[in-house]
Amino acid sequence: MERTIFQDTHETFRRTARDFMTREVVPHYADWDAAGLVPRDIFRRIGELGILGMQIPAEYGGAGSDSFLYAAVWAEETARAYVNLGGFSAHLHIVLPYFLAYSSVEQRRRWFPGLGSGALMASIAMTEPGTGSDLAGMTTMAEKRDGHYVINGAKTFITGGINADLVLVVARTGKGANRRDGLSLLVVERDMPGFTRGRNLEKIGLRTQDTAELFFQDVRVPEENLLGEEGDAFSYMTSNLPQERLGIAVASQAAAEAALATTVGYVQDRKAFGTTVSSFQNTKFELAACAAEIEAGRFLVDRALVAHDAGELSAADAAKVKIFTTELQGRVVDRCLQLHGGYGYMREYAIGRLYADARISRILGGSTEVLKTIVAKSMGL
Ligand SMILES: Cc1cc2nc3c(=O)[nH]c(=O)nc-3n(C[C@H](O)[C@H](O)[C@H](O)COP(=O)(O)OP(=O)(O)OC[C@H]3O[C@@H](n4cnc5c(N)ncnc54)[C@H](O)[C@@H]3O)c2cc1C
C-alpha cells in the first residue's frame, strides 16, 4: 500500500542517503565489521550531507527543522543497505534531543556547530553494571566542589562509547524524597582527566557499533557543563524516551523489510529437489505471512512518525510501537533465516547479520517487559 507521509524533499534526501550507502559504506563494511567499529571520520562525511544538523537551529549552522522524518528516511536507507553506522543513531535520535531541549545559549554556541557537522559525536551514559532498566537506581556520584562536579563511578554498554567526543553522563548530584530525585546531566569531554574508556565490548550482533564501558575517577566537570537544571535528569529522560523508542521502532521495521527483501531474492536463486526454494508452498506462505505483518508494522510506524512530528506521541503509544515492531522484527528475521538454510547462519549473508543484530531491539531503550508495564499503567492497571 502506498505511503503518504513523505514529500518530494524527503525522497530527494532518500536518493542522497542511498547513494552515500552504496559509495561510502557498503564497499568498506566488511572491514568495519571485522574492526568492531566504524571509522570516526565517517561522521564528518555524514555531517556534510546535512542529516546531523537537520534539527539544529540555522544560527548554529543547522537546517532548523523540527521534523523527525529525515532521520527516519536515513534509518530506512541504512537498513536497506544491510549496514549499521555505529553510534550514529544514538547521537541523532537520543543524545542530540537533550542538547536541543536543555542547553543554554553559551552551550549552544560551544557545541551545536560540532554536533551538526560530525566534528563532535555524542553518547549517553545511563546504564551501570548494577542498574539498567531501573534507572532511578544509578549510583554514579557527582559531588559539587569549587565550581565543578567531581564524578566517580562506572557506566557500561554505552553505544558509541569508543568514538564519542562528548558523553552525556547521568549522575547523582543530590538526594531527594524520591529515588528519582537528584539525578543530573553532565557533559564529559573526550580528554578530561580521570575519564577512561574500557574495552569495546564483544557482542553477538551489531558488530560495527562500538559499545563500551566508561570509567570516571575524580573527573572534574565544570559547572558550565551541566545540561538543564540540577536534579531534573529523571524527568528529562522520561520526556525524551518516546523519540528514542520511535527511533528504534523505525530501525526495527526497516530491518524486517530488509530481511524480507533479501530472502525473496535468495529463495528464487536457491535450488533444492530440482526446483527453486521459492516454488515450495511453505516458502510462499512464510514470506506472504511476513509481508502481511510488515505491512501492518509499516502503517503503525508511519502513524507514529506523524504523531511525533505533531508533538502528540505519548509515552504509552511510543511503547506500543516499539513493542510491536521489535517483536515483529524478531519473528521476521527468524523465519527468513530458516528459508536460507545453513547459509543463513553465515555472517557473510545479510540475513545472518540481521538475525544477530535484531536480538537487542527487544532489550535496549526499554525492554519489552518494562514497556508493557508502561502500557498497562496507561490502561489504569
Ligand atoms: C548493544 C547495547 C547498546 C546499549 N546502549 C546503551 C547506551 O548507549 N546508553 C545506555 O545508558 N545504555 C545502553 N544500553 C543498556 C540498555 O539500555 C540496558 O541493557 C537495558 O536498559 C536493560 O538493562 P539491563 O541490561 O541492566 O537488564 P535488567 O534491567 O537487569 O533486566 C533483566 C531482565 O529483567 C526484566 N525486567 C527488568 N525490570 C522489569 C520489570 N519492572 N518488570 C518485568 N521485567 C523486568 C528485563 O525486561 C530483562 O528481561 C545498551 C545495551 C546494549 C546491549
Coordinates of C-alpha atoms and ligand atoms in Angstrom, one line a residue:
M1 CA 0.0 0.0 0.0
E2 CA 1.1 3.5 -0.8
R3 CA 2.9 5.5 1.9
T4 CA 1.7 9.1 2.3
I5 CA 4.0 10.6 4.9
F6 CA 6.9 11.7 2.8
Q7 CA 7.2 14.7 0.4
D8 CA 9.4 15.2 -2.6
T9 CA 12.2 16.7 -0.4
H10 CA 12.3 13.5 1.7
E11 CA 12.5 11.4 -1.5
T12 CA 15.4 13.6 -2.8
F13 CA 17.1 13.1 0.5
R14 CA 16.5 9.4 0.3
R15 CA 18.3 9.2 -3.0
T16 CA 21.3 11.1 -1.4
A17 CA 21.3 8.7 1.5
R18 CA 21.1 5.6 -0.8
D19 CA 23.9 6.9 -2.9
F20 CA 26.0 7.5 0.2
M21 CA 25.5 4.0 1.5
T22 CA 26.4 2.5 -1.9
R23 CA 29.5 4.6 -2.4
E24 CA 30.9 5.2 1.0
V25 CA 29.7 2.5 3.3
V26 CA 29.0 -0.8 1.6
P27 CA 32.5 -1.2 -0.1
H28 CA 34.2 -0.9 3.4
Y29 CA 31.6 -2.6 5.5
A30 CA 33.4 -6.0 5.9
D31 CA 36.5 -4.2 7.2
W32 CA 34.5 -2.2 9.7
D33 CA 32.6 -5.3 10.8
A34 CA 36.0 -7.0 11.5
A35 CA 37.4 -4.0 13.3
G36 CA 34.3 -3.7 15.6
L37 CA 33.5 -0.1 14.9
V38 CA 33.0 2.4 12.1
P39 CA 35.9 4.9 11.5
R40 CA 35.5 8.2 13.3
D41 CA 35.8 10.1 10.0
I42 CA 32.6 8.7 8.6
F43 CA 30.6 11.0 10.8
R44 CA 32.2 14.1 9.2
R45 CA 31.2 12.8 5.8
I46 CA 27.7 12.1 7.0
G47 CA 27.7 15.6 8.5
E48 CA 28.3 17.1 5.1
L49 CA 25.0 15.6 3.9
G50 CA 23.2 17.7 6.4
I51 CA 21.4 15.0 8.4
L52 CA 23.3 15.6 11.7
G53 CA 22.4 19.3 11.6
M54 CA 18.8 18.9 10.4
Q55 CA 17.3 19.8 13.7
I56 CA 19.9 22.2 14.8
P57 CA 18.9 25.9 14.6
A58 CA 20.1 27.8 11.5
E59 CA 22.0 30.3 13.5
Y60 CA 24.4 27.5 14.6
G61 CA 24.8 26.1 11.1
G62 CA 21.9 23.6 11.0
A63 CA 18.7 23.4 9.0
G64 CA 16.3 24.3 11.9
S65 CA 13.8 21.6 11.0
D66 CA 11.7 20.1 13.9
S67 CA 10.7 17.0 11.9
F68 CA 12.0 13.5 12.6
L69 CA 11.1 12.3 9.1
Y70 CA 14.6 12.9 7.6
A71 CA 16.1 10.8 10.4
A72 CA 13.5 8.1 9.6
V73 CA 14.5 8.2 5.9
W74 CA 18.2 7.8 6.8
A75 CA 17.4 4.9 9.1
E76 CA 15.4 3.2 6.4
E77 CA 18.2 3.6 3.9
T78 CA 20.8 2.3 6.4
A79 CA 18.7 -0.9 6.9
R80 CA 18.1 -1.2 3.1
A81 CA 21.9 -1.3 2.6
Y82 CA 22.2 -4.0 5.3
V83 CA 24.6 -1.8 7.3
N84 CA 24.8 -0.2 10.8
L85 CA 26.6 3.1 11.4
G86 CA 27.9 2.6 14.9
G87 CA 26.8 5.3 17.4
F88 CA 25.1 7.4 14.7
S89 CA 21.5 6.6 15.7
A90 CA 22.3 7.1 19.4
H91 CA 23.8 10.5 18.6
L92 CA 21.0 11.7 16.4
H93 CA 17.9 10.1 17.9
I94 CA 18.8 10.1 21.6
V95 CA 21.6 12.4 22.6
L96 CA 21.0 15.4 20.4
P97 CA 17.4 16.0 21.6
Y98 CA 18.8 16.6 25.1
F99 CA 21.2 19.3 23.8
L100 CA 18.3 20.8 21.7
A101 CA 15.9 20.9 24.7
Y102 CA 18.1 21.8 27.6
S103 CA 21.3 23.6 26.6
S104 CA 22.0 27.2 27.4
V105 CA 22.9 29.8 24.8
E106 CA 26.6 29.5 25.7
Q107 CA 26.4 25.7 25.4
R108 CA 24.7 26.0 22.1
R109 CA 27.5 28.2 20.8
R110 CA 30.1 25.8 22.1
W111 CA 28.7 22.5 20.9
F112 CA 26.0 22.9 18.2
P113 CA 28.3 23.6 15.3
G114 CA 30.3 20.4 16.0
L115 CA 27.3 18.2 16.8
G116 CA 25.8 19.2 13.5
S117 CA 28.9 18.8 11.4
G118 CA 30.0 15.4 12.8
A119 CA 33.1 17.1 14.4
L120 CA 31.6 16.1 17.7
M121 CA 30.0 12.8 18.3
A122 CA 28.0 12.2 21.5
S123 CA 26.9 9.3 23.6
I124 CA 24.6 8.9 26.5
A125 CA 25.7 7.0 29.6
M126 CA 22.8 5.9 31.9
T127 CA 23.4 2.2 32.4
E128 CA 25.7 1.0 35.1
P129 CA 27.0 -2.5 35.9
G130 CA 24.4 -2.7 38.7
T131 CA 21.4 -1.0 37.1
G132 CA 19.8 -1.0 33.7
S133 CA 16.0 -0.9 33.4
D134 CA 15.7 0.6 36.9
L135 CA 17.3 4.0 36.0
A136 CA 16.5 5.5 39.4
G137 CA 18.9 3.1 40.9
M138 CA 22.0 4.8 39.5
T139 CA 24.9 5.2 41.8
T140 CA 27.5 7.2 39.8
M141 CA 28.1 10.3 42.0
A142 CA 28.8 13.9 41.1
E143 CA 29.8 16.0 44.1
K144 CA 29.8 19.8 43.8
R145 CA 33.2 21.3 44.7
D146 CA 34.8 24.7 43.7
G147 CA 32.7 25.4 40.7
H148 CA 33.0 21.8 39.4
Y149 CA 31.1 18.5 39.7
V150 CA 33.5 15.7 40.6
I151 CA 32.3 12.4 39.1
N152 CA 33.1 9.0 40.4
G153 CA 31.5 5.8 39.1
A154 CA 31.3 3.5 36.1
K155 CA 28.9 3.0 33.2
T156 CA 28.5 0.1 30.8
F157 CA 27.0 -0.8 27.4
I158 CA 27.5 2.7 26.1
T159 CA 26.8 3.0 22.4
G160 CA 29.4 5.0 20.6
G161 CA 31.5 4.9 23.8
I162 CA 34.8 4.5 21.9
N163 CA 34.2 7.1 19.2
A164 CA 32.4 9.7 21.4
D165 CA 33.8 13.2 21.9
L166 CA 31.1 14.2 24.4
V167 CA 29.5 11.8 26.8
L168 CA 26.2 12.9 28.4
V169 CA 26.6 11.3 31.9
V170 CA 23.7 10.8 34.2
A171 CA 25.0 11.1 37.7
R172 CA 23.6 11.6 41.2
T173 CA 24.2 15.2 42.4
G174 CA 21.9 15.1 45.4
K175 CA 19.3 13.2 47.3
G176 CA 15.5 13.8 47.5
A177 CA 12.4 12.3 48.9
N178 CA 12.1 10.1 45.8
R179 CA 14.7 7.8 44.3
R180 CA 14.2 9.7 41.0
D181 CA 15.3 13.0 42.5
G182 CA 18.8 14.2 42.5
L183 CA 20.0 12.9 39.1
S184 CA 21.7 15.4 36.7
L185 CA 23.0 15.5 33.2
L186 CA 26.7 16.4 32.9
V187 CA 28.7 16.7 29.6
V188 CA 32.0 14.9 29.9
E189 CA 34.5 15.8 27.2
R190 CA 37.0 13.5 25.5
D191 CA 40.2 14.4 27.3
M192 CA 39.0 15.2 30.8
P193 CA 41.5 13.8 33.3
G194 CA 40.1 10.7 35.1
F195 CA 37.8 9.8 32.3
T196 CA 38.8 6.5 30.7
R197 CA 37.2 4.0 28.3
G198 CA 37.2 0.3 28.9
R199 CA 37.2 -2.3 26.1
N200 CA 34.9 -2.3 23.1
L201 CA 32.6 -5.0 24.3
E202 CA 32.3 -8.2 22.3
K203 CA 28.7 -8.5 21.2
I204 CA 26.8 -11.3 19.3
G205 CA 25.5 -8.7 16.8
L206 CA 25.8 -5.0 15.8
R207 CA 29.5 -5.6 15.3
T208 CA 30.2 -2.2 13.8
Q209 CA 28.6 -0.4 16.7
D210 CA 31.2 0.4 19.4
T211 CA 29.7 -0.4 22.8
A212 CA 32.0 0.4 25.7
E213 CA 32.5 0.5 29.5
L214 CA 33.3 4.0 30.7
F215 CA 35.1 4.8 34.0
F216 CA 35.1 8.1 36.0
Q217 CA 37.6 8.7 38.7
D218 CA 37.5 12.1 40.2
V219 CA 36.6 13.6 36.9
R220 CA 36.3 17.4 37.4
V221 CA 33.5 18.7 35.1
P222 CA 33.0 22.5 35.2
E223 CA 29.5 23.7 36.2
E224 CA 29.1 25.1 32.7
N225 CA 28.8 21.5 31.5
L226 CA 25.6 20.9 33.5
L227 CA 22.8 20.4 30.9
G228 CA 19.5 21.8 32.1
E229 CA 18.6 22.1 35.8
E230 CA 20.5 20.2 38.6
G231 CA 18.5 17.3 39.9
D232 CA 16.0 17.1 37.0
A233 CA 17.6 14.5 34.8
F234 CA 14.9 11.8 35.5
S235 CA 12.1 13.9 34.1
Y236 CA 14.3 14.8 31.1
M237 CA 15.0 11.2 30.4
T238 CA 11.2 10.4 30.7
S239 CA 10.3 13.1 28.2
N240 CA 12.9 12.1 25.7
L241 CA 12.1 8.4 25.7
P242 CA 9.2 8.5 23.1
Q243 CA 11.6 9.7 20.4
E244 CA 14.3 7.2 21.5
R245 CA 11.7 4.4 21.2
L246 CA 10.3 5.6 18.0
G247 CA 13.8 5.7 16.5
I248 CA 14.3 2.0 17.5
A249 CA 10.9 1.2 16.0
V250 CA 11.8 2.8 12.7
A251 CA 15.0 0.9 12.5
S252 CA 13.4 -2.4 13.5
Q253 CA 10.6 -2.0 10.9
A254 CA 13.2 -1.2 8.3
A255 CA 15.4 -4.2 9.3
A256 CA 12.3 -6.5 8.9
E257 CA 11.7 -5.1 5.5
A258 CA 15.3 -5.6 4.5
A259 CA 15.2 -9.2 5.8
L260 CA 12.2 -9.9 3.6
A261 CA 13.8 -8.3 0.6
T262 CA 17.0 -10.3 0.8
T263 CA 15.1 -13.5 1.4
V264 CA 12.7 -13.0 -1.6
G265 CA 15.8 -12.8 -3.8
Y266 CA 17.6 -15.7 -2.2
V267 CA 14.8 -18.3 -2.4
Q268 CA 14.4 -17.6 -6.1
D269 CA 18.0 -18.5 -6.8
R270 CA 18.5 -21.4 -4.4
K271 CA 17.7 -24.8 -5.8
A272 CA 16.5 -27.9 -3.9
F273 CA 14.9 -31.1 -5.2
G274 CA 15.3 -29.9 -8.7
T275 CA 13.4 -26.7 -8.3
T276 CA 13.8 -23.3 -6.6
V277 CA 13.1 -22.9 -2.8
S278 CA 10.6 -20.2 -3.8
S279 CA 8.4 -22.8 -5.5
F280 CA 7.6 -24.7 -2.3
Q281 CA 4.3 -23.7 -0.8
N282 CA 5.8 -23.4 2.6
T283 CA 8.2 -20.7 1.3
K284 CA 5.4 -18.7 -0.3
F285 CA 3.2 -18.9 2.8
E286 CA 6.1 -18.0 5.1
L287 CA 7.0 -14.9 3.1
A288 CA 3.4 -13.9 2.5
A289 CA 2.8 -14.0 6.2
C290 CA 5.9 -11.9 6.8
A291 CA 4.8 -9.4 4.2
A292 CA 1.4 -9.0 5.8
E293 CA 2.9 -8.4 9.2
I294 CA 5.4 -6.0 7.8
E295 CA 2.6 -4.0 6.1
A296 CA 0.8 -3.7 9.5
G297 CA 4.0 -2.5 11.2
R298 CA 4.7 0.0 8.4
F299 CA 1.3 1.7 9.0
L300 CA 1.8 1.8 12.7
V301 CA 5.3 3.3 12.4
D302 CA 4.1 5.9 9.8
R303 CA 1.2 6.9 12.0
A304 CA 3.6 7.3 15.0
L305 CA 6.0 9.4 12.9
V306 CA 3.2 11.8 12.0
A307 CA 2.0 11.9 15.7
H308 CA 5.6 12.6 16.8
D309 CA 6.1 15.4 14.4
A310 CA 2.8 16.9 15.7
G311 CA 4.0 16.6 19.3
E312 CA 1.3 14.0 20.0
L313 CA 3.2 10.8 20.6
S314 CA 2.5 9.7 24.1
A315 CA 4.9 7.6 26.2
A316 CA 2.4 4.7 26.1
D317 CA 1.9 4.9 22.4
A318 CA 5.7 5.0 21.7
A319 CA 6.0 2.0 24.0
K320 CA 3.3 0.1 22.0
V321 CA 5.0 0.9 18.7
K322 CA 8.4 -0.3 20.0
I323 CA 6.9 -3.5 21.4
F324 CA 5.1 -4.3 18.2
T325 CA 7.9 -3.5 15.7
T326 CA 10.8 -5.1 17.7
E327 CA 8.8 -8.3 18.2
L328 CA 7.8 -8.3 14.6
Q329 CA 11.5 -7.9 13.6
G330 CA 12.4 -10.9 15.7
R331 CA 9.7 -13.1 14.1
V332 CA 10.6 -12.0 10.5
V333 CA 14.4 -12.4 10.8
D334 CA 13.9 -15.9 12.3
R335 CA 11.5 -17.1 9.5
C336 CA 13.7 -15.5 6.8
L337 CA 16.9 -17.1 8.2
Q338 CA 15.1 -20.5 8.2
L339 CA 14.4 -20.2 4.5
H340 CA 18.2 -19.6 3.8
G341 CA 19.1 -23.0 5.3
G342 CA 22.7 -23.2 6.6
Y343 CA 23.7 -20.2 4.6
G344 CA 21.5 -18.1 6.8
Y345 CA 23.8 -18.9 9.7
M346 CA 26.8 -17.3 8.0
R347 CA 27.8 -13.7 8.7
E348 CA 28.6 -13.2 5.0
Y349 CA 24.9 -13.4 4.3
A350 CA 22.9 -10.3 5.2
I351 CA 20.2 -12.4 6.9
G352 CA 22.8 -13.9 9.4
R353 CA 23.8 -10.4 10.5
L354 CA 20.2 -9.1 10.6
Y355 CA 19.3 -12.1 12.8
A356 CA 22.1 -11.4 15.3
D357 CA 21.5 -7.6 15.2
A358 CA 17.8 -8.0 15.8
R359 CA 18.0 -9.6 19.2
I360 CA 18.9 -6.5 21.2
S361 CA 16.0 -4.4 19.9
R362 CA 13.7 -6.0 22.4
I363 CA 16.0 -5.2 25.3
L364 CA 17.6 -1.7 24.8
G365 CA 15.7 1.6 25.0
G366 CA 13.2 -0.1 27.4
S367 CA 12.8 -3.9 27.3
T368 CA 9.5 -5.3 26.1
E369 CA 8.7 -6.3 29.7
V370 CA 9.3 -2.8 31.0
L371 CA 7.4 -1.2 28.1
K372 CA 4.4 -3.5 28.9
T373 CA 4.3 -2.0 32.4
I374 CA 4.0 1.5 30.8
V375 CA 1.2 0.4 28.5
A376 CA -0.6 -1.4 31.4
K377 CA -0.3 1.8 33.5
S378 CA -1.9 3.8 30.7
M379 CA -4.8 1.3 30.9
G380 CA -5.3 2.0 34.6
L381 CA -3.7 -1.3 35.6
Ligands
LIG1 C1 24.2 -3.1 22.4 C2 23.7 -2.3 23.6 C3 23.7 -0.9 23.5 C4 23.3 -0.1 24.6 N1 23.5 1.2 24.5 C5 23.3 2.0 25.6 C6 23.6 3.4 25.7 O1 24.0 4.0 24.7 N2 23.5 4.0 26.9 C7 23.0 3.4 28.0 O2 22.9 4.1 29.0 N3 22.6 2.1 28.0 C8 22.8 1.4 26.8 N4 22.5 0.0 26.8 C9 21.9 -0.6 28.0 C10 20.5 -1.0 27.8 O3 19.6 0.2 27.8 C11 20.1 -1.9 29.0 O4 20.8 -3.2 28.7 C12 18.6 -2.1 29.2 O5 18.1 -1.0 29.7 C13 18.3 -3.3 30.1 O6 19.0 -3.2 31.3 P1 19.9 -4.4 31.9 O7 20.7 -4.9 30.8 O8 20.6 -4.0 33.1 O9 18.8 -5.5 32.2 P2 18.0 -5.6 33.6 O10 17.4 -4.3 33.9 O11 18.8 -6.3 34.6 O12 16.8 -6.6 33.1 C14 16.9 -8.1 33.1 C15 15.5 -8.6 32.7 O13 14.6 -8.2 33.7 C16 13.5 -7.7 33.1 N5 12.9 -6.6 33.9 C17 13.5 -5.5 34.4 N6 12.6 -4.8 35.1 C18 11.4 -5.4 35.0 C19 10.1 -5.1 35.4 N7 9.8 -4.0 36.2 N8 9.1 -5.9 35.1 C20 9.3 -7.1 34.4 N9 10.6 -7.4 33.9 C21 11.6 -6.6 34.2 C22 14.0 -7.1 31.8 O14 13.0 -6.9 30.8 C23 15.0 -8.2 31.4 O15 14.3 -9.2 30.7 C24 22.9 -0.8 25.8 C25 22.8 -2.2 25.8 C26 23.3 -2.9 24.8 C27 23.3 -4.4 24.9

